[in-house]
PDB file of C-alpha atoms in Angstrom:
ATOM      1  CA  TYR A  11      -6.138 108.134  39.531  1.00  0.00           C
ATOM      2  CA  ALA A  12      -8.261 110.041  36.806  1.00  0.00           C
ATOM      3  CA  ARG A  13      -5.640 112.753  36.395  1.00  0.00           C
ATOM      4  CA  ALA A  14      -3.392 109.942  35.677  1.00  0.00           C
ATOM      5  CA  ARG A  15      -5.640 108.169  33.371  1.00  0.00           C
ATOM      6  CA  ASP A  16      -5.917 111.633  31.204  1.00  0.00           C
ATOM      7  CA  ARG A  17      -2.142 112.521  31.136  1.00  0.00           C
ATOM      8  CA  ALA A  18      -1.695 108.613  29.850  1.00  0.00           C
ATOM      9  CA  ARG A  19      -4.291 109.115  27.213  1.00  0.00           C
ATOM     10  CA  ASP A  20      -2.476 112.213  26.031  1.00  0.00           C
ATOM     11  CA  SER A  21       0.930 110.876  26.293  1.00  0.00           C
ATOM     12  CA  GLY A  22       1.678 110.479  22.528  1.00  0.00           C
ATOM     13  CA  PRO A  23       0.904 108.079  19.683  1.00  0.00           C
ATOM     14  CA  SER A  24      -0.368 104.348  20.464  1.00  0.00           C
ATOM     15  CA  GLY A  25       2.762 102.182  20.667  1.00  0.00           C
ATOM     16  CA  ARG A  26       4.841 103.805  22.779  1.00  0.00           C
ATOM     17  CA  VAL A  27       7.092 101.621  24.739  1.00  0.00           C
ATOM     18  CA  ALA A  28       7.799 102.186  28.484  1.00  0.00           C
ATOM     19  CA  ARG A  29      11.237 100.886  29.848  1.00  0.00           C
ATOM     20  CA  LEU A  30      12.084 100.285  33.372  1.00  0.00           C
ATOM     21  CA  THR A  31      14.767 102.996  33.405  1.00  0.00           C
ATOM     22  CA  PRO A  32      16.060 105.637  35.589  1.00  0.00           C
ATOM     23  CA  CYS A  33      13.657 108.386  36.439  1.00  0.00           C
ATOM     24  CA  THR A  34      14.016 112.226  37.105  1.00  0.00           C
ATOM     25  CA  PRO A  35      14.437 113.961  40.582  1.00  0.00           C
ATOM     26  CA  ARG A  36      11.264 115.533  39.698  1.00  0.00           C
ATOM     27  CA  MET A  37       9.206 112.265  39.041  1.00  0.00           C
ATOM     28  CA  LEU A  38      10.453 110.851  42.248  1.00  0.00           C
ATOM     29  CA  ARG A  39       9.149 113.887  43.795  1.00  0.00           C
ATOM     30  CA  ARG A  40       5.715 113.485  42.347  1.00  0.00           C
ATOM     31  CA  ARG A  41       5.275 109.938  42.890  1.00  0.00           C
ATOM     32  CA  ARG A  42       7.540 109.542  46.053  1.00  0.00           C
ATOM     33  CA  SER A  43       8.673 105.897  46.235  1.00  0.00           C
ATOM     34  CA  HIS A  44       7.092 104.601  42.937  1.00  0.00           C
ATOM     35  CA  VAL A  45       6.923 105.694  39.258  1.00  0.00           C
ATOM     36  CA  LEU A  46       3.567 105.205  36.995  1.00  0.00           C
ATOM     37  CA  LEU A  47       4.781 103.666  34.023  1.00  0.00           C
ATOM     38  CA  TRP A  48       1.125 103.056  32.659  1.00  0.00           C
ATOM     39  CA  SER A  49      -2.325 104.339  33.503  1.00  0.00           C
ATOM     40  CA  SER A  50      -5.717 102.545  31.946  1.00  0.00           C
ATOM     41  CA  PRO A  51      -7.318 104.744  29.533  1.00  0.00           C
ATOM     42  CA  ASP A  52     -10.592 102.527  29.954  1.00  0.00           C
ATOM     43  CA  VAL A  53     -13.068 103.853  32.468  1.00  0.00           C
ATOM     44  CA  GLY A  54     -13.149 101.410  35.162  1.00  0.00           C
ATOM     45  CA  GLY A  55      -9.836  99.750  34.116  1.00  0.00           C
ATOM     46  CA  THR A  56      -8.695  97.738  31.286  1.00  0.00           C
ATOM     47  CA  PRO A  57     -10.142  94.159  31.120  1.00  0.00           C
ATOM     48  CA  LEU A  58      -8.293  90.947  30.364  1.00  0.00           C
ATOM     49  CA  GLY A  59      -9.608  90.667  26.647  1.00  0.00           C
ATOM     50  CA  ARG A  60      -7.574  93.922  25.965  1.00  0.00           C
ATOM     51  CA  VAL A  61      -4.012  92.980  27.348  1.00  0.00           C
ATOM     52  CA  ARG A  62      -1.413  91.113  25.343  1.00  0.00           C
ATOM     53  CA  VAL A  63       1.615  89.293  26.371  1.00  0.00           C
ATOM     54  CA  GLU A  64       4.872  88.716  24.300  1.00  0.00           C
ATOM     55  CA  LEU A  65       6.851  85.913  25.985  1.00  0.00           C
ATOM     56  CA  ASP A  66      10.371  85.680  24.836  1.00  0.00           C
ATOM     57  CA  ARG A  67      14.142  84.633  25.992  1.00  0.00           C
ATOM     58  CA  ARG A  68      15.213  87.795  24.887  1.00  0.00           C
ATOM     59  CA  PHE A  69      13.395  89.632  27.769  1.00  0.00           C
ATOM     60  CA  ARG A  70      15.036  87.581  30.579  1.00  0.00           C
ATOM     61  CA  ARG A  71      17.866  89.278  32.892  1.00  0.00           C
ATOM     62  CA  LEU A  72      21.281  89.268  31.696  1.00  0.00           C
ATOM     63  CA  PRO A  73      23.863  87.691  34.040  1.00  0.00           C
ATOM     64  CA  HIS A  74      26.253  90.198  35.428  1.00  0.00           C
ATOM     65  CA  PRO A  75      29.968  89.080  36.204  1.00  0.00           C
ATOM     66  CA  GLN A  76      30.130  90.117  39.609  1.00  0.00           C
ATOM     67  CA  ASP A  77      26.491  88.669  40.469  1.00  0.00           C
ATOM     68  CA  ALA A  78      26.125  87.783  44.193  1.00  0.00           C
ATOM     69  CA  ILE A  79      22.749  86.276  43.943  1.00  0.00           C
ATOM     70  CA  ASP A  80      23.712  82.986  45.764  1.00  0.00           C
ATOM     71  CA  ALA A  81      25.124  84.668  48.437  1.00  0.00           C
ATOM     72  CA  SER A  82      22.299  86.928  49.073  1.00  0.00           C
ATOM     73  CA  TRP A  83      20.005  83.692  49.079  1.00  0.00           C
ATOM     74  CA  ARG A  84      21.761  81.978  51.563  1.00  0.00           C
ATOM     75  CA  ALA A  85      21.613  84.910  53.894  1.00  0.00           C
ATOM     76  CA  ALA A  86      17.669  85.427  53.144  1.00  0.00           C
ATOM     77  CA  LEU A  87      17.115  81.580  53.821  1.00  0.00           C
ATOM     78  CA  GLU A  88      18.982  81.855  57.324  1.00  0.00           C
ATOM     79  CA  SER A  89      16.794  84.778  58.194  1.00  0.00           C
ATOM     80  CA  ASN A  90      13.607  83.429  56.705  1.00  0.00           C
ATOM     81  CA  GLY A  91      12.927  79.707  56.172  1.00  0.00           C
ATOM     82  CA  ARG A  92       9.534  80.347  54.585  1.00  0.00           C
ATOM     83  CA  LEU A  93      11.221  81.624  51.440  1.00  0.00           C
ATOM     84  CA  PHE A  94      11.366  79.205  48.141  1.00  0.00           C
ATOM     85  CA  ASP A  95      12.819  80.222  44.935  1.00  0.00           C
ATOM     86  CA  GLY A  96       9.242  80.103  42.635  1.00  0.00           C
ATOM     87  CA  SER A  97       9.492  80.924  38.839  1.00  0.00           C
ATOM     88  CA  LYS A  98       8.318  84.667  38.053  1.00  0.00           C
ATOM     89  CA  PHE A  99       7.574  86.670  34.874  1.00  0.00           C
ATOM     90  CA  ARG A 100      10.164  89.367  34.249  1.00  0.00           C
ATOM     91  CA  LEU A 101       8.827  92.501  32.947  1.00  0.00           C
ATOM     92  CA  ALA A 102      11.189  93.605  30.446  1.00  0.00           C
ATOM     93  CA  ALA A 103       9.061  96.784  28.743  1.00  0.00           C
ATOM     94  CA  LEU A 104       5.329  97.656  27.934  1.00  0.00           C
ATOM     95  CA  ALA A 105       3.296  99.407  25.295  1.00  0.00           C
ATOM     96  CA  CYS A 106       0.017 100.880  24.701  1.00  0.00           C
ATOM     97  CA  ALA A 107      -1.216  99.712  20.934  1.00  0.00           C
ATOM     98  CA  ASP A 108      -4.539 100.449  19.339  1.00  0.00           C
ATOM     99  CA  GLU A 109      -5.480  97.249  17.557  1.00  0.00           C
ATOM    100  CA  GLY A 110      -8.928  98.330  16.285  1.00  0.00           C
ATOM    101  CA  ASP A 111     -10.862  97.788  19.821  1.00  0.00           C
ATOM    102  CA  GLY A 112      -9.599 100.425  21.940  1.00  0.00           C
ATOM    103  CA  ALA A 113      -6.438 100.751  23.755  1.00  0.00           C
ATOM    104  CA  ARG A 114      -4.785  97.612  24.618  1.00  0.00           C
ATOM    105  CA  LEU A 115      -1.606  96.853  26.917  1.00  0.00           C
ATOM    106  CA  VAL A 116       1.414  95.000  25.512  1.00  0.00           C
ATOM    107  CA  LEU A 117       3.564  93.577  28.077  1.00  0.00           C
ATOM    108  CA  ARG A 118       7.030  92.133  27.122  1.00  0.00           C
ATOM    109  CA  LEU A 119       7.681  89.168  29.706  1.00  0.00           C
ATOM    110  CA  GLY A 120      10.732  86.689  30.290  1.00  0.00           C
ATOM    111  CA  MET A 121      11.437  84.581  32.900  1.00  0.00           C
ATOM    112  CA  THR A 122      13.077  84.936  36.504  1.00  0.00           C
ATOM    113  CA  GLY A 123      12.748  83.862  39.815  1.00  0.00           C
ATOM    114  CA  TYR A 124      11.990  84.925  43.424  1.00  0.00           C
ATOM    115  CA  LYS A 125      15.830  84.158  43.970  1.00  0.00           C
ATOM    116  CA  GLU A 126      17.093  86.578  41.141  1.00  0.00           C
ATOM    117  CA  TYR A 127      14.811  89.400  42.313  1.00  0.00           C
ATOM    118  CA  LEU A 128      16.167  89.158  45.959  1.00  0.00           C
ATOM    119  CA  GLY A 129      19.590  89.204  44.619  1.00  0.00           C
ATOM    120  CA  THR A 130      19.269  92.302  42.351  1.00  0.00           C
ATOM    121  CA  ASN A 131      16.249  94.343  43.009  1.00  0.00           C
ATOM    122  CA  GLN A 132      16.597  93.842  46.894  1.00  0.00           C
ATOM    123  CA  ALA A 133      20.289  93.891  47.035  1.00  0.00           C
ATOM    124  CA  PRO A 134      22.215  96.440  48.974  1.00  0.00           C
ATOM    125  CA  ARG A 135      21.654 100.060  47.463  1.00  0.00           C
ATOM    126  CA  GLU A 136      25.538 100.238  46.481  1.00  0.00           C
ATOM    127  CA  GLN A 137      25.204  96.780  44.293  1.00  0.00           C
ATOM    128  CA  ARG A 138      21.829  97.541  43.207  1.00  0.00           C
ATOM    129  CA  LEU A 139      23.097 101.121  41.655  1.00  0.00           C
ATOM    130  CA  ARG A 140      26.197  99.386  40.099  1.00  0.00           C
ATOM    131  CA  LEU A 141      23.848  97.210  38.474  1.00  0.00           C
ATOM    132  CA  ALA A 142      21.596  99.742  37.033  1.00  0.00           C
ATOM    133  CA  ALA A 143      24.691 102.007  35.802  1.00  0.00           C
ATOM    134  CA  ASP A 144      26.458  98.973  34.257  1.00  0.00           C
ATOM    135  CA  GLY A 145      23.178  98.097  32.244  1.00  0.00           C
ATOM    136  CA  GLU A 146      22.827 101.369  30.890  1.00  0.00           C
ATOM    137  CA  ARG A 147      26.504 101.778  30.311  1.00  0.00           C
ATOM    138  CA  LEU A 148      26.913  98.296  28.342  1.00  0.00           C
ATOM    139  CA  HIS A 149      23.310  97.565  26.974  1.00  0.00           C
ATOM    140  CA  GLY A 150      21.231 100.901  27.233  1.00  0.00           C
ATOM    141  CA  ASP A 151      19.118  99.296  29.503  1.00  0.00           C
ATOM    142  CA  ALA A 152      19.188 100.038  33.294  1.00  0.00           C
ATOM    143  CA  GLY A 153      17.338  97.159  34.088  1.00  0.00           C
ATOM    144  CA  ALA A 154      19.254  94.525  31.856  1.00  0.00           C
ATOM    145  CA  PHE A 155      20.659  93.070  34.901  1.00  0.00           C
ATOM    146  CA  LEU A 156      17.988  93.362  37.134  1.00  0.00           C
ATOM    147  CA  SER A 157      15.175  90.560  37.973  1.00  0.00           C
ATOM    148  CA  ASN A 158      12.253  93.140  37.989  1.00  0.00           C
ATOM    149  CA  ALA A 159       9.826  90.135  38.985  1.00  0.00           C
ATOM    150  CA  LEU A 160       6.275  91.434  37.886  1.00  0.00           C
ATOM    151  CA  GLY A 161       3.997  91.789  41.121  1.00  0.00           C
ATOM    152  CA  CYS A 162       0.373  92.312  41.248  1.00  0.00           C
ATOM    153  CA  GLU A 163      -1.835  94.410  43.690  1.00  0.00           C
ATOM    154  CA  THR A 164      -5.427  95.163  43.739  1.00  0.00           C
ATOM    155  CA  VAL A 165      -7.716  97.784  45.290  1.00  0.00           C
ATOM    156  CA  LEU A 166     -10.507  95.849  46.865  1.00  0.00           C
ATOM    157  CA  VAL A 167     -13.465  97.517  46.691  1.00  0.00           C
ATOM    158  CA  THR A 168     -16.705  96.259  48.949  1.00  0.00           C
ATOM    159  CA  ALA A 169     -20.299  96.260  47.838  1.00  0.00           C
ATOM    160  CA  ASP A 170     -20.989  99.258  50.259  1.00  0.00           C
ATOM    161  CA  GLY A 171     -18.032 101.286  48.761  1.00  0.00           C
ATOM    162  CA  GLN A 172     -15.416 100.900  51.058  1.00  0.00           C
ATOM    163  CA  ILE A 173     -11.750  99.968  50.420  1.00  0.00           C
ATOM    164  CA  ALA A 174      -9.756  96.774  52.354  1.00  0.00           C
ATOM    165  CA  LEU A 175      -6.157  97.306  53.425  1.00  0.00           C
ATOM    166  CA  LEU A 176      -3.904  94.693  54.973  1.00  0.00           C
ATOM    167  CA  ARG A 177      -1.025  95.053  57.018  1.00  0.00           C
ATOM    168  CA  ARG A 178       1.754  93.126  55.959  1.00  0.00           C
ATOM    169  CA  SER A 179       3.371  91.123  58.318  1.00  0.00           C
ATOM    170  CA  SER A 180       7.247  90.653  59.782  1.00  0.00           C
ATOM    171  CA  ALA A 181       7.513  87.387  57.973  1.00  0.00           C
ATOM    172  CA  VAL A 182       7.416  88.985  54.381  1.00  0.00           C
ATOM    173  CA  ALA A 183      10.736  89.727  52.619  1.00  0.00           C
ATOM    174  CA  THR A 184       9.597  93.100  52.079  1.00  0.00           C
ATOM    175  CA  HIS A 185       7.621  95.980  53.388  1.00  0.00           C
ATOM    176  CA  GLY A 186       7.002  94.579  56.553  1.00  0.00           C
ATOM    177  CA  GLY A 187       4.213  96.286  58.405  1.00  0.00           C
ATOM    178  CA  LEU A 188       2.839  98.586  55.849  1.00  0.00           C
ATOM    179  CA  PHE A 189      -0.493  98.483  54.474  1.00  0.00           C
ATOM    180  CA  ASN A 190      -1.709  97.769  50.769  1.00  0.00           C
ATOM    181  CA  GLY A 191      -4.354  95.858  49.111  1.00  0.00           C
ATOM    182  CA  PRO A 192      -4.045  92.082  48.544  1.00  0.00           C
ATOM    183  CA  SER A 193      -0.784  91.633  46.389  1.00  0.00           C
ATOM    184  CA  GLY A 194       1.567  89.064  45.498  1.00  0.00           C
ATOM    185  CA  HIS A 195       3.225  87.783  42.159  1.00  0.00           C
ATOM    186  CA  PRO A 196       1.815  85.967  39.029  1.00  0.00           C
ATOM    187  CA  GLU A 197       2.877  82.655  38.969  1.00  0.00           C
ATOM    188  CA  PRO A 198       4.400  81.099  35.579  1.00  0.00           C
ATOM    189  CA  SER A 199       3.865  77.435  37.112  1.00  0.00           C
ATOM    190  CA  ARG A 200      -0.066  77.812  37.900  1.00  0.00           C
ATOM    191  CA  ALA A 201      -0.416  78.791  34.294  1.00  0.00           C
ATOM    192  CA  ARG A 202       1.895  76.020  33.068  1.00  0.00           C
ATOM    193  CA  VAL A 203       4.527  78.239  31.531  1.00  0.00           C
ATOM    194  CA  GLU A 204       7.900  76.579  32.502  1.00  0.00           C
ATOM    195  CA  GLU A 205      10.029  78.446  29.987  1.00  0.00           C
ATOM    196  CA  GLU A 206       9.582  80.629  26.940  1.00  0.00           C
ATOM    197  CA  PRO A 207       8.566  78.191  23.958  1.00  0.00           C
ATOM    198  CA  ASP A 208      10.770  78.392  20.811  1.00  0.00           C
ATOM    199  CA  CYS A 209       8.011  77.804  18.113  1.00  0.00           C
ATOM    200  CA  ALA A 210       5.717  80.471  17.297  1.00  0.00           C
ATOM    201  CA  ALA A 211       2.612  78.442  17.853  1.00  0.00           C
ATOM    202  CA  ALA A 212       3.746  77.371  21.186  1.00  0.00           C
ATOM    203  CA  ALA A 213       4.576  80.915  22.358  1.00  0.00           C
ATOM    204  CA  GLU A 214       1.399  82.177  21.087  1.00  0.00           C
ATOM    205  CA  ALA A 215      -0.526  79.725  23.299  1.00  0.00           C
ATOM    206  CA  ALA A 216       1.643  80.201  26.320  1.00  0.00           C
ATOM    207  CA  ALA A 217       1.387  84.108  26.030  1.00  0.00           C
ATOM    208  CA  ARG A 218      -2.264  83.177  26.060  1.00  0.00           C
ATOM    209  CA  LEU A 219      -2.084  81.344  29.344  1.00  0.00           C
ATOM    210  CA  ALA A 220       0.151  83.880  30.553  1.00  0.00           C
ATOM    211  CA  VAL A 221      -2.387  87.024  30.269  1.00  0.00           C
ATOM    212  CA  GLU A 222      -5.022  84.515  31.959  1.00  0.00           C
ATOM    213  CA  GLU A 223      -2.515  84.064  34.840  1.00  0.00           C
ATOM    214  CA  LEU A 224      -1.799  87.913  35.627  1.00  0.00           C
ATOM    215  CA  PHE A 225      -5.560  88.431  35.843  1.00  0.00           C
ATOM    216  CA  ASP A 226      -6.401  85.007  37.855  1.00  0.00           C
ATOM    217  CA  SER A 227      -3.499  85.413  40.355  1.00  0.00           C
ATOM    218  CA  VAL A 228      -5.067  88.752  41.642  1.00  0.00           C
ATOM    219  CA  THR A 229      -8.341  87.097  42.292  1.00  0.00           C
ATOM    220  CA  GLN A 230      -6.572  84.129  43.780  1.00  0.00           C
ATOM    221  CA  GLU A 231      -4.290  86.639  46.073  1.00  0.00           C
ATOM    222  CA  THR A 232      -7.397  88.385  46.959  1.00  0.00           C
ATOM    223  CA  HIS A 233      -9.167  85.148  48.207  1.00  0.00           C
ATOM    224  CA  GLU A 234      -6.106  83.778  49.882  1.00  0.00           C
ATOM    225  CA  GLU A 235      -5.260  86.950  51.926  1.00  0.00           C
ATOM    226  CA  THR A 236      -8.694  87.907  52.666  1.00  0.00           C
ATOM    227  CA  ASN A 237     -10.946  84.837  52.806  1.00  0.00           C
ATOM    228  CA  VAL A 238     -13.375  86.453  50.482  1.00  0.00           C
ATOM    229  CA  PRO A 239     -14.673  83.451  48.354  1.00  0.00           C
ATOM    230  CA  ARG A 240     -13.764  83.497  44.672  1.00  0.00           C
ATOM    231  CA  ALA A 241     -17.466  83.268  43.749  1.00  0.00           C
ATOM    232  CA  ALA A 242     -17.977  86.967  45.607  1.00  0.00           C
ATOM    233  CA  LEU A 243     -15.138  88.399  43.534  1.00  0.00           C
ATOM    234  CA  LEU A 244     -15.763  89.873  40.051  1.00  0.00           C
ATOM    235  CA  PRO A 245     -13.676  89.838  37.303  1.00  0.00           C
ATOM    236  CA  PRO A 246     -10.399  92.169  38.106  1.00  0.00           C
ATOM    237  CA  ARG A 247      -9.665  95.098  35.898  1.00  0.00           C
ATOM    238  CA  CYS A 248      -6.226  96.573  35.264  1.00  0.00           C
ATOM    239  CA  ILE A 249      -5.972 100.355  36.136  1.00  0.00           C
ATOM    240  CA  GLY A 250      -1.961 100.474  35.703  1.00  0.00           C
ATOM    241  CA  CYS A 251       1.387  99.625  36.176  1.00  0.00           C
ATOM    242  CA  MET A 252       4.092 101.075  38.644  1.00  0.00           C
ATOM    243  CA  ALA A 253       7.743 100.592  39.522  1.00  0.00           C
ATOM    244  CA  ALA A 254       9.661 101.164  42.815  1.00  0.00           C
ATOM    245  CA  ALA A 255      12.105 103.988  42.756  1.00  0.00           C
ATOM    246  CA  ASP A 256      14.594 104.856  45.311  1.00  0.00           C
ATOM    247  CA  GLU A 257      15.812 108.231  46.191  1.00  0.00           C
ATOM    248  CA  HIS A 258      18.963 107.884  43.519  1.00  0.00           C
ATOM    249  CA  GLY A 259      16.559 107.388  40.617  1.00  0.00           C
ATOM    250  CA  CYS A 260      16.760 103.741  40.264  1.00  0.00           C
ATOM    251  CA  VAL A 261      13.860 102.059  38.905  1.00  0.00           C
ATOM    252  CA  GLY A 262      13.107  98.429  39.479  1.00  0.00           C
ATOM    253  CA  LYS A 263      10.483  95.828  40.621  1.00  0.00           C
ATOM    254  CA  PRO A 264       7.453  96.868  38.720  1.00  0.00           C
ATOM    255  CA  ASP A 265       3.688  95.656  39.733  1.00  0.00           C
ATOM    256  CA  LEU A 266       0.430  95.522  37.769  1.00  0.00           C
ATOM    257  CA  LEU A 267      -2.306  97.383  39.640  1.00  0.00           C
ATOM    258  CA  PHE A 268      -5.793  96.343  39.353  1.00  0.00           C
ATOM    259  CA  VAL A 269      -9.260  97.114  40.775  1.00  0.00           C
ATOM    260  CA  THR A 270     -11.552  94.249  42.133  1.00  0.00           C
ATOM    261  CA  ARG A 271     -15.085  94.326  43.184  1.00  0.00           C
ATOM    262  CA  THR A 272     -16.823  92.187  45.661  1.00  0.00           C
ATOM    263  CA  THR A 273     -20.578  91.328  46.236  1.00  0.00           C
ATOM    264  CA  LEU A 274     -19.780  91.407  49.918  1.00  0.00           C
ATOM    265  CA  ASP A 275     -20.173  94.488  51.955  1.00  0.00           C
ATOM    266  CA  ALA A 276     -17.148  95.856  53.898  1.00  0.00           C
ATOM    267  CA  ALA A 277     -18.949  93.863  57.301  1.00  0.00           C
ATOM    268  CA  ALA A 278     -18.959  90.563  55.597  1.00  0.00           C
ATOM    269  CA  VAL A 279     -15.339  90.915  54.393  1.00  0.00           C
ATOM    270  CA  ARG A 280     -14.179  91.548  57.842  1.00  0.00           C
ATOM    271  CA  ALA A 281     -16.053  88.532  59.015  1.00  0.00           C
ATOM    272  CA  ALA A 282     -14.358  86.283  56.245  1.00  0.00           C
ATOM    273  CA  TYR A 283     -11.053  87.657  57.107  1.00  0.00           C
ATOM    274  CA  GLU A 284     -11.477  86.902  60.770  1.00  0.00           C
ATOM    275  CA  GLN A 285     -12.461  83.635  60.228  1.00  0.00           C
ATOM    276  CA  GLY A 286      -8.997  82.868  58.802  1.00  0.00           C
ATOM    277  CA  ALA A 287      -7.230  83.415  55.668  1.00  0.00           C
ATOM    278  CA  ALA A 288      -5.087  80.885  54.137  1.00  0.00           C
ATOM    279  CA  GLU A 289      -2.332  83.568  53.633  1.00  0.00           C
ATOM    280  CA  GLY A 290      -3.485  85.847  56.412  1.00  0.00           C
ATOM    281  CA  TRP A 291       0.147  85.372  58.009  1.00  0.00           C
ATOM    282  CA  GLU A 292       1.455  87.642  55.134  1.00  0.00           C
TER     283      GLU A 292
END
């Protein structure tokens, strides 16, 4: 993390925009299945007050003439009845800008949904590659036809300096059986953001609510997946943003990365989890 942070600090002038575009084979060798899009220059991570959101319809996914989203969703429901099409934030681009109070992360978000995510980012390889190639050819953006629903994941650090990892169950749609930190998606509905407002004042208010949800969702996911009380969780800090990448260089689903500290030690975290977490099934 420290090396990545230093590279981000020296990577160029502030205001640089990162798109979710194809990566090089060298990047894939270094990052394996993910690409690091941004790393916080702040020691300990970037707090909520230094993150800004631009929420606009321009940042939505574009429809593709050969979309197979409905068919993919029907097939997914047949195999997993727990799925539901909740609204999500779509990450179109991010930038690091200096606004006088240190580095600030700027996220350009539109609206998408879990149905669009499964039908594009989780589509079969040939279909996903076609969407990326057509996006690059027609719009100069390989992610133009992808949902790129923004997820979140946190490193949960205990009071005695240990890290809690959870094993994903087979009931989730992706990455079953793998280990990760508490994770999920910021929920626009929780932030009372149903769509991108047209007027400037409403858009600014919605953007503030979106930023708060980006951080609060991490705390909520941590509580629901570990049963650690919210009162025992310190405010999370954003340490980076990564995106999934396959062996063909197609970059897709992004995740904001956080660090969350708890006042409980490792034994207390384990005891809380074993008492039963609301979303322990995940």
